[in-house]
Coordinates of C-alpha atoms in Angstrom, one line a residue:
S1 CA -0.1 0.1 0.0
F2 CA 3.0 2.6 1.0
I3 CA 4.3 2.1 -2.4
F4 CA 1.3 2.7 -4.6
T5 CA 0.4 5.9 -2.1
P6 CA 2.5 8.3 -4.0
Y7 CA 1.4 7.4 -7.3
F8 CA -2.4 6.8 -6.9
P9 CA -3.4 10.3 -5.8
T10 CA -1.2 11.8 -8.3
Y11 CA -3.0 10.0 -11.1
L12 CA -6.4 10.8 -9.5
S13 CA -5.6 14.0 -9.3
T14 CA -4.8 14.6 -12.4
Y15 CA -7.6 12.9 -14.0
I16 CA -10.0 14.8 -11.8
H17 CA -8.1 18.0 -12.9
T18 CA -8.1 17.2 -16.4
Y19 CA -12.1 16.1 -16.4
I20 CA -13.0 19.2 -14.2
H21 CA -10.8 21.4 -16.3
T22 CA -12.6 20.1 -19.6
Y23 CA -15.9 20.1 -18.0
I24 CA -15.4 23.7 -17.0
H25 CA -13.7 24.8 -20.5
T26 CA -16.9 23.3 -22.3
Y27 CA -19.4 24.4 -20.3
I28 CA -18.0 28.3 -20.3
H29 CA -17.5 27.8 -24.3
T30 CA -21.1 27.0 -24.4
Y31 CA -22.2 29.7 -22.1
I32 CA -20.3 32.4 -24.0
H33 CA -21.3 31.1 -27.6
T34 CA -24.8 31.4 -26.6
Y35 CA -24.3 34.5 -24.9
I36 CA -22.3 36.3 -28.0
H37 CA -25.1 34.8 -30.7
T38 CA -28.0 36.1 -28.5
Y39 CA -26.2 39.4 -27.8
I40 CA -25.4 40.0 -31.6
H41 CA -28.8 38.5 -33.3
T42 CA -30.5 41.2 -30.9
Y43 CA -28.0 43.8 -31.8
I44 CA -28.8 42.8 -35.6
H45 CA -32.3 42.5 -35.2
T46 CA -32.8 45.8 -33.4
Y47 CA -30.2 47.5 -35.9
I48 CA -32.3 46.4 -39.1
H49 CA -35.6 46.9 -37.1
T50 CA -34.6 50.7 -36.6
Y51 CA -33.2 51.2 -40.1
I52 CA -36.0 49.7 -41.8
H53 CA -38.4 52.0 -40.0
T54 CA -36.3 55.0 -40.1

């Protein structure tokens, strides 16, 4: 048990870190993408709407 103790937590820590990093990255990417898309869509829609009606 003693021999594997230093190795296993490192492996587990790396695995967890990678998993969390990937998850957060994906989540943030999706969130930002959706936010920007919505913002641009709204902006363009408003701009076109204003332009046409002016």
